[in-house]
Coordinates of N, CA, C and O in Angstrom, one line a residue:
X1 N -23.4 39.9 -50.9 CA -24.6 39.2 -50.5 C -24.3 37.7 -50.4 O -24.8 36.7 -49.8
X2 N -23.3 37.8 -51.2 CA -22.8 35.6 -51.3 C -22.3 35.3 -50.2 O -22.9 34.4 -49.6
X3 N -21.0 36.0 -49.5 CA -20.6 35.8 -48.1 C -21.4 35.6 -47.1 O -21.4 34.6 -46.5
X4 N -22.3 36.5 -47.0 CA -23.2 36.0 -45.2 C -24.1 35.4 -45.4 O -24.5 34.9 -44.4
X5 N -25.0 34.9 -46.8 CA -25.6 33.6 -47.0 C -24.6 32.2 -46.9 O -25.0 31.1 -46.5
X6 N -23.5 32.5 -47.2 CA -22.7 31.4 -47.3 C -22.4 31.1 -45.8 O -22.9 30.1 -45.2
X7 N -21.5 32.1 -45.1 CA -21.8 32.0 -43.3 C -22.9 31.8 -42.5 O -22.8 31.6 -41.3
X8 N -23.9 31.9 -42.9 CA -25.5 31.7 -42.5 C -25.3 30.0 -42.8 O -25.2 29.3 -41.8
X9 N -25.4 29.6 -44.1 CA -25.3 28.1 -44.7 C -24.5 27.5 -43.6 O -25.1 26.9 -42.7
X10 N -23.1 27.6 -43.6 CA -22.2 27.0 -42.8 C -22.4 27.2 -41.2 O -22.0 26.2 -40.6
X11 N -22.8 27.9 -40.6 CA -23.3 28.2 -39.0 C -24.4 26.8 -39.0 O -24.2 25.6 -38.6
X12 N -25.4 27.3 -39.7 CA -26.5 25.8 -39.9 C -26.2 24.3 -39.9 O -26.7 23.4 -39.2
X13 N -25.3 24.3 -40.7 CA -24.7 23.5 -41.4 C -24.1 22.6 -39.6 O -24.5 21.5 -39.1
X14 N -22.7 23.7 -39.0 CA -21.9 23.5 -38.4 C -23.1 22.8 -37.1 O -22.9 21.7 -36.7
X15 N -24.3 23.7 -36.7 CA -25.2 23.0 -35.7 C -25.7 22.5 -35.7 O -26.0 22.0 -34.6
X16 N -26.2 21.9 -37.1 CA -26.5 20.5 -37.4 C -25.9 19.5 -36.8 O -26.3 18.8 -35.9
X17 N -24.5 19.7 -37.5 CA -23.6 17.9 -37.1 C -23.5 18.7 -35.4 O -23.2 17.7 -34.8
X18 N -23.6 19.3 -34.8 CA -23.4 19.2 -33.6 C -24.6 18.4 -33.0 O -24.2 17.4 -32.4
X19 N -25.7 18.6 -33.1 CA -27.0 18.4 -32.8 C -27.1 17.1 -32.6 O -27.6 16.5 -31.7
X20 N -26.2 16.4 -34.0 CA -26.3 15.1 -34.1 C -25.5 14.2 -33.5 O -25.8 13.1 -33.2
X21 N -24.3 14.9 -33.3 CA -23.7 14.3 -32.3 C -24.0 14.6 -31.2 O -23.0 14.1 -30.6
X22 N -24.4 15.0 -30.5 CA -24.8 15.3 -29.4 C -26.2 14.3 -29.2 O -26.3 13.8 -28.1
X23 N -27.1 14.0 -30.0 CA -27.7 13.2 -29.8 C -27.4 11.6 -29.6 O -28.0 10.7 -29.0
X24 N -26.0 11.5 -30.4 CA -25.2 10.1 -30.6 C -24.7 9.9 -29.1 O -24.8 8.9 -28.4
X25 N -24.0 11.4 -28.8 CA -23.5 10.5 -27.2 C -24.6 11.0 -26.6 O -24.0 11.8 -25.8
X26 N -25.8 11.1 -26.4 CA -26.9 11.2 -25.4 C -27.1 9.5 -25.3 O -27.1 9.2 -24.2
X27 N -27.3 8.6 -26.0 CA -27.6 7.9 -26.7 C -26.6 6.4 -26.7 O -27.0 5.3 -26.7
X28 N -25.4 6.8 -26.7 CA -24.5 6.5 -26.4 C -24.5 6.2 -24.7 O -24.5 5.1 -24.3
X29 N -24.5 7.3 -23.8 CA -24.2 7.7 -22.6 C -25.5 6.4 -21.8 O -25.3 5.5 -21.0
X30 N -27.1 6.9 -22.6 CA -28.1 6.1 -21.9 C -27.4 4.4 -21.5 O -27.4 3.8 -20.5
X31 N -26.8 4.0 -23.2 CA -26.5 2.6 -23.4 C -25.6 2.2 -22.0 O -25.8 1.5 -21.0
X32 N -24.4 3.2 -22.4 CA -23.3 3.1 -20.8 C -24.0 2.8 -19.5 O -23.5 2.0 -18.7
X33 N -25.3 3.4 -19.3 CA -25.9 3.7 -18.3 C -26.8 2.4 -17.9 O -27.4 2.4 -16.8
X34 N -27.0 1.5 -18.5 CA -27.7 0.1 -18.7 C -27.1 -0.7 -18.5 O -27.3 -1.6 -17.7
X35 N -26.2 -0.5 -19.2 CA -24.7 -1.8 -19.1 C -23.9 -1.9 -17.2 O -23.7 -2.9 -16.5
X36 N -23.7 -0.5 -17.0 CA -23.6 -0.4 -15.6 C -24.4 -0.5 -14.6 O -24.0 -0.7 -13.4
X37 N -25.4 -0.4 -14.8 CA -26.5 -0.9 -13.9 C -26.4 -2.8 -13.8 O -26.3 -3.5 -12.8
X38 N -26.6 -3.2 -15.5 CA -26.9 -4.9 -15.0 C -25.3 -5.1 -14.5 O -25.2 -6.0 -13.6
X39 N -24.1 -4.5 -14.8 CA -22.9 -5.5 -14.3 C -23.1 -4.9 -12.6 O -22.4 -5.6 -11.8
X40 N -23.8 -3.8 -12.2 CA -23.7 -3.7 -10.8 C -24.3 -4.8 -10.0 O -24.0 -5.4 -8.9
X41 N -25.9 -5.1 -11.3 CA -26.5 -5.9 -10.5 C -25.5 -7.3 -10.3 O -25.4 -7.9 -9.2
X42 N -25.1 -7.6 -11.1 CA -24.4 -8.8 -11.1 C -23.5 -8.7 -9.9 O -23.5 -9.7 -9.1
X43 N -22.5 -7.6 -9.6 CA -21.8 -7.9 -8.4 C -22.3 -7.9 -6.8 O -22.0 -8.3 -5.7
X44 N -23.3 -7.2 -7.5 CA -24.1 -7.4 -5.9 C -24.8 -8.8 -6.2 O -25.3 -9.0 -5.0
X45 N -25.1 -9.8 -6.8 CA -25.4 -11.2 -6.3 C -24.3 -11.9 -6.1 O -24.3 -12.9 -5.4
X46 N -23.3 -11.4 -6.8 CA -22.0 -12.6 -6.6 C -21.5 -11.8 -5.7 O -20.4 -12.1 -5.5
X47 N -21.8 -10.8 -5.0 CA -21.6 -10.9 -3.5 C -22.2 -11.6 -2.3 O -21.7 -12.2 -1.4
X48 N -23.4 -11.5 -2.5 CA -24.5 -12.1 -1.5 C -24.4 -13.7 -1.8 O -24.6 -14.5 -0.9
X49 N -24.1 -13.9 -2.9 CA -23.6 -15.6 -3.2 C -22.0 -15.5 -2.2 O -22.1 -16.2 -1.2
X50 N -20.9 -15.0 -2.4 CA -19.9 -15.3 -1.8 C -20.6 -14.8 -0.2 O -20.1 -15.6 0.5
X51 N -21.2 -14.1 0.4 CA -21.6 -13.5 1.6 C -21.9 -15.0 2.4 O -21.3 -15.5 3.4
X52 N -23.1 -15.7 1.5 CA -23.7 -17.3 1.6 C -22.7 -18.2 2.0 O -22.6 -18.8 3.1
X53 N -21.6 -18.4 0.7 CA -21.1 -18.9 0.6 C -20.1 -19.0 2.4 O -20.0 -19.9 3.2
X54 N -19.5 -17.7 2.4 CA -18.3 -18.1 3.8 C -19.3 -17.9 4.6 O -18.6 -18.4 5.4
X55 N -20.5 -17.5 5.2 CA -21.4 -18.0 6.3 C -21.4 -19.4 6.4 O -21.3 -20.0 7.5
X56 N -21.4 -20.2 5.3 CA -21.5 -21.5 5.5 C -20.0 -22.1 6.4 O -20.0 -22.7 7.4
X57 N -19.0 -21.6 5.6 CA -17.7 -21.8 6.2 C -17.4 -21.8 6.9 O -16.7 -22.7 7.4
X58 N -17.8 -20.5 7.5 CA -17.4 -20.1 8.9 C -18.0 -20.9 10.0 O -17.4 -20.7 11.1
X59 N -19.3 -21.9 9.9 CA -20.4 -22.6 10.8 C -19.1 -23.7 10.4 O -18.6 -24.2 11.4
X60 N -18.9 -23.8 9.5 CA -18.3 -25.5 9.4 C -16.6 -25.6 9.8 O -16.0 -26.6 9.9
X61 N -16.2 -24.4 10.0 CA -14.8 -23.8 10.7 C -15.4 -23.8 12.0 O -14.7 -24.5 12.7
X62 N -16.4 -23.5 12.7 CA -16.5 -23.6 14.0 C -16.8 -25.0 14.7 O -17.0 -25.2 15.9
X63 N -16.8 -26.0 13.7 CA -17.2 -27.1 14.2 C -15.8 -28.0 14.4 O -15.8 -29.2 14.9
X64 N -14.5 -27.4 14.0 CA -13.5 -28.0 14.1 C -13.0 -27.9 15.7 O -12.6 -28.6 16.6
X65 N -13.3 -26.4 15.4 CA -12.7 -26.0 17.3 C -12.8 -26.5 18.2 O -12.4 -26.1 19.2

């Protein structure tokens, strides 16, 4: 009777720490998921700033011609 309470214990036991890791990278994953969103946002302005930027260039490159 000690054995399959004891494999009962440890099965529990074993789903526990899964549970909890699995909550860690749920958790984990959201954070990933924030961080890639603002550095997206970021390249999409220092695109549209560099976009700005050689529009300007290009008007003041055509004033040479």
């Amino acid at each position: 009777m000690f054995w399959p309470m004891l494999a009962i214990a440890l099965g529990f036991c074993g789903l526990a720490v899964l549970g909890v890791l699995a909550i860690r990278v749920f958790t984990e994953v959201q954070r990933l998921g924030r961080q890639v969103a603002a550095t997206s946002q970021e390249i999409n302005t220092a695109a549209e700033n560099l976009e700005r930027a050689a529009e300007g260039l290009a008007r003041s490159g055509e004033a040479w011609r």
